[in-house]
Short mmCIF file of C-alpha atoms in Angstrom, two decimals:
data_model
loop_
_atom_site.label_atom_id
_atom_site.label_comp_id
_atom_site.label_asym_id
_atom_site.label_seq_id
_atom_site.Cartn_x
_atom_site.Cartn_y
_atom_site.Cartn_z
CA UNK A 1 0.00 0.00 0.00
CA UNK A 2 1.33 3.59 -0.88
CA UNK A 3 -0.11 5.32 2.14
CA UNK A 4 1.89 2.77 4.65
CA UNK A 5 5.11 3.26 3.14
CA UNK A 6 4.35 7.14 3.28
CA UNK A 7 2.59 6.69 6.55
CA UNK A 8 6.50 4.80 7.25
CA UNK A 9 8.62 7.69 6.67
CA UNK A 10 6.41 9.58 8.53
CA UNK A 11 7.14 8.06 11.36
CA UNK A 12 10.02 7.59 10.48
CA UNK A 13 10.40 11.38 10.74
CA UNK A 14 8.44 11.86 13.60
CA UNK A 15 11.47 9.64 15.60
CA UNK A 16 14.10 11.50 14.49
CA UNK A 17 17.21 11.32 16.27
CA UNK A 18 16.78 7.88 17.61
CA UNK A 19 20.08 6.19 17.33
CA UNK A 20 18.00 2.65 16.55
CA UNK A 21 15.50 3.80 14.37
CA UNK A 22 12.04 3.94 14.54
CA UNK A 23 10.53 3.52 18.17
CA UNK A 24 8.02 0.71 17.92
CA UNK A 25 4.63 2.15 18.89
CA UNK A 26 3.85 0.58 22.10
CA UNK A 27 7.38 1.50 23.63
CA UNK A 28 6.72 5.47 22.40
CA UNK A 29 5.66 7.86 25.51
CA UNK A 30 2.71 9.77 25.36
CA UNK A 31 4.16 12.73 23.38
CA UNK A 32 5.89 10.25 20.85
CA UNK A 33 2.56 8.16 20.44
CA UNK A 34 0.61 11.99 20.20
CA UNK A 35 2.90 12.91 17.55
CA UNK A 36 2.49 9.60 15.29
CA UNK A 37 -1.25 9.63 15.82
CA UNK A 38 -1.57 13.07 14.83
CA UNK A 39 0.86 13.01 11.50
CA UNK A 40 0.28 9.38 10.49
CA UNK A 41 -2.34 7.79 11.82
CA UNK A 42 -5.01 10.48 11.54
CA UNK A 43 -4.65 11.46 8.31
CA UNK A 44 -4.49 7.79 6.81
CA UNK A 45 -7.44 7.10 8.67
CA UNK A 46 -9.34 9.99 8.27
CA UNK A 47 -8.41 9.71 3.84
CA UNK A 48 -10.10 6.18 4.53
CA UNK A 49 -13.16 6.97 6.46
CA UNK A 50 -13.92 9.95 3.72
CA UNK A 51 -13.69 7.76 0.83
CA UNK A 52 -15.93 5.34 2.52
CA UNK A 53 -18.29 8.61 3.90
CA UNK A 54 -18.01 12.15 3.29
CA UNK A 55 -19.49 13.01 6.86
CA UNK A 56 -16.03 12.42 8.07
CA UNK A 57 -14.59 15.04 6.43
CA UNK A 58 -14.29 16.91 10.19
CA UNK A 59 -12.70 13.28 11.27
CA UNK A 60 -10.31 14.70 13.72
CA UNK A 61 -8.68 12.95 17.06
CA UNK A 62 -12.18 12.82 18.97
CA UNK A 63 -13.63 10.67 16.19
CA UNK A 64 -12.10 7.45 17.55
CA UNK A 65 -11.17 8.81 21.43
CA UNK A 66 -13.94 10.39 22.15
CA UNK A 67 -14.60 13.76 24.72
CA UNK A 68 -10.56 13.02 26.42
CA UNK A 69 -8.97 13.57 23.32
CA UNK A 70 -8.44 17.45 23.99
CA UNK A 71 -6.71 16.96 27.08
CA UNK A 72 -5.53 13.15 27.09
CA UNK A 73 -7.56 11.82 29.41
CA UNK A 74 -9.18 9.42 26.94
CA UNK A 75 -9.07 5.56 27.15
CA UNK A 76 -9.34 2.90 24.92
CA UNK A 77 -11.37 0.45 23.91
CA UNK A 78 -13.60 4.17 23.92
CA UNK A 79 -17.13 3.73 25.37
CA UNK A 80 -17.99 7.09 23.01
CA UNK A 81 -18.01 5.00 19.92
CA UNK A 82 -20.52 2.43 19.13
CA UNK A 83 -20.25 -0.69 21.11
CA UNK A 84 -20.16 -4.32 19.35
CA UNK A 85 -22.30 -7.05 19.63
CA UNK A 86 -20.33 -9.58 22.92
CA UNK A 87 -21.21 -12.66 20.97
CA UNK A 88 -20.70 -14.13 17.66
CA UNK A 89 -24.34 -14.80 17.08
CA UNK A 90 -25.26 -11.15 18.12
CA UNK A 91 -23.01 -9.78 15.69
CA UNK A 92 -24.27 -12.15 12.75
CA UNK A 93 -27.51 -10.92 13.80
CA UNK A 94 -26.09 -7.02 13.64
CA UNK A 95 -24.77 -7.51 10.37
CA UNK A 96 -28.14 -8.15 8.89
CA UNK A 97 -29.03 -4.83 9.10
CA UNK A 98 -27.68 -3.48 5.51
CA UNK A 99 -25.73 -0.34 7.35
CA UNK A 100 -24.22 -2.07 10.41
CA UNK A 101 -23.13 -4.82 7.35
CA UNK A 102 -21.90 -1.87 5.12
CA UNK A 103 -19.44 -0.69 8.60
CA UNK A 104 -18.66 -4.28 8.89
CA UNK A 105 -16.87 -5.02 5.37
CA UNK A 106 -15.57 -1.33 5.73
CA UNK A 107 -14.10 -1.77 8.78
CA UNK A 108 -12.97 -5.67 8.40
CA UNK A 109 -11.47 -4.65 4.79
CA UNK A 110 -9.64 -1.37 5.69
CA UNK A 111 -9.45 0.15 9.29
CA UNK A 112 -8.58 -3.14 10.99
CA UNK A 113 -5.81 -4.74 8.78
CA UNK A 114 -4.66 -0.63 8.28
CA UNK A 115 -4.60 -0.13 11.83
CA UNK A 116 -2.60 -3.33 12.79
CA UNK A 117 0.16 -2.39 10.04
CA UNK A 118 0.39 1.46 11.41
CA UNK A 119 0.68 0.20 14.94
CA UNK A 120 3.34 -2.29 14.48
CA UNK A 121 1.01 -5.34 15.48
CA UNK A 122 -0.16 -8.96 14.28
CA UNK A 123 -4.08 -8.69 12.81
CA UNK A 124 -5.66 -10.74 16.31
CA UNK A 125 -6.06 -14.25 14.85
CA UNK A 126 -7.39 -16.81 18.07
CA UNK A 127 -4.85 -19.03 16.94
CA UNK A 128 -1.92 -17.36 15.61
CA UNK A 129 -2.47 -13.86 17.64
CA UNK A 130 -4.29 -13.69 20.22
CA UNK A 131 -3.18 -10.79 21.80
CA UNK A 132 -3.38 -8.87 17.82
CA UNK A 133 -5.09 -5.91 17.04
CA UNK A 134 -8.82 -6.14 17.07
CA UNK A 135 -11.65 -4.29 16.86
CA UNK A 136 -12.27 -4.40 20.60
CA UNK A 137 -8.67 -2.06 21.29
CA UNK A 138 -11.30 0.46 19.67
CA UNK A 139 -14.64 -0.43 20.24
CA UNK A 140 -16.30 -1.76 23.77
CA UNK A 141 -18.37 -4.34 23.60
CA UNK A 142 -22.02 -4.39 24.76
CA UNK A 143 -22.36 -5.42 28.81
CA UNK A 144 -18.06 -4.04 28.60
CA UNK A 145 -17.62 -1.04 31.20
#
């Protein structure tokens, strides 16, 4: 994909001056992970989001993190974004609503895999990756508090 190899030396960039390259992202501090969010993350996401809909043309770091992302005091998964269905059969039954099905493919196809690559970590696979990204680092899931 062009935008991860730009979304690379980005980062790349952004972790200038570290005598062994790149920092991976969970070892960065909270300035470090601010500052790749904001110049690589962000703007691949939000390029994604608006060619999938327009509305998030204002995408911007309270999208995904909700009220906290002014000030930091967010946390993730964020309870400000729609929550997921806790089972496997609840979410087959989600999906049969055309929409929710439409945000599934979008976000199975692009932000997921996208996300993963950005943040230096395995797509979650039960068997392979357990601990791999997933669409519950973002999203809750319903009964989750």
């Amino acid at each position: 994909m062009k935008h991860i190899s730009i979304a690379a030396c980005l980062f790349v960039a952004a972790c200038e001056g570290e005598p062994d390259g790149p920092i991976a992202y969970e070892d960065m501090d909270f300035a470090q992970r601010h500052a790749f969010m904001s110049e690589v993350v962000l703007p691949q996401m939000k390029e994604a989001f608006v060619r999938f809909d327009a509305r998030f043309e204002s995408m911007s770091c309270a999208t995904c993190h909700g009220d906290g992302a002014s000030d930091g005091s967010y946390a993730m998964p964020s309870p400000q974004i729609p929550r997921l269905p806790a089972t496997e059969e609840a979410f087959f039954e989600y999906i049969e609503d055309p929409e929710h099905a439409r945000w599934a493919q979008f976000m199975s196809d692009e932000v997921w895999p996208d996300m993963a690559e950005l943040l230096g970590a395995p797509v979650y696979d039960p068997k392979t990756a357990p601990d791999g990204f997933s669409c519950s680092n973002c999203h809750m899931v319903e009964g989750q508090r």
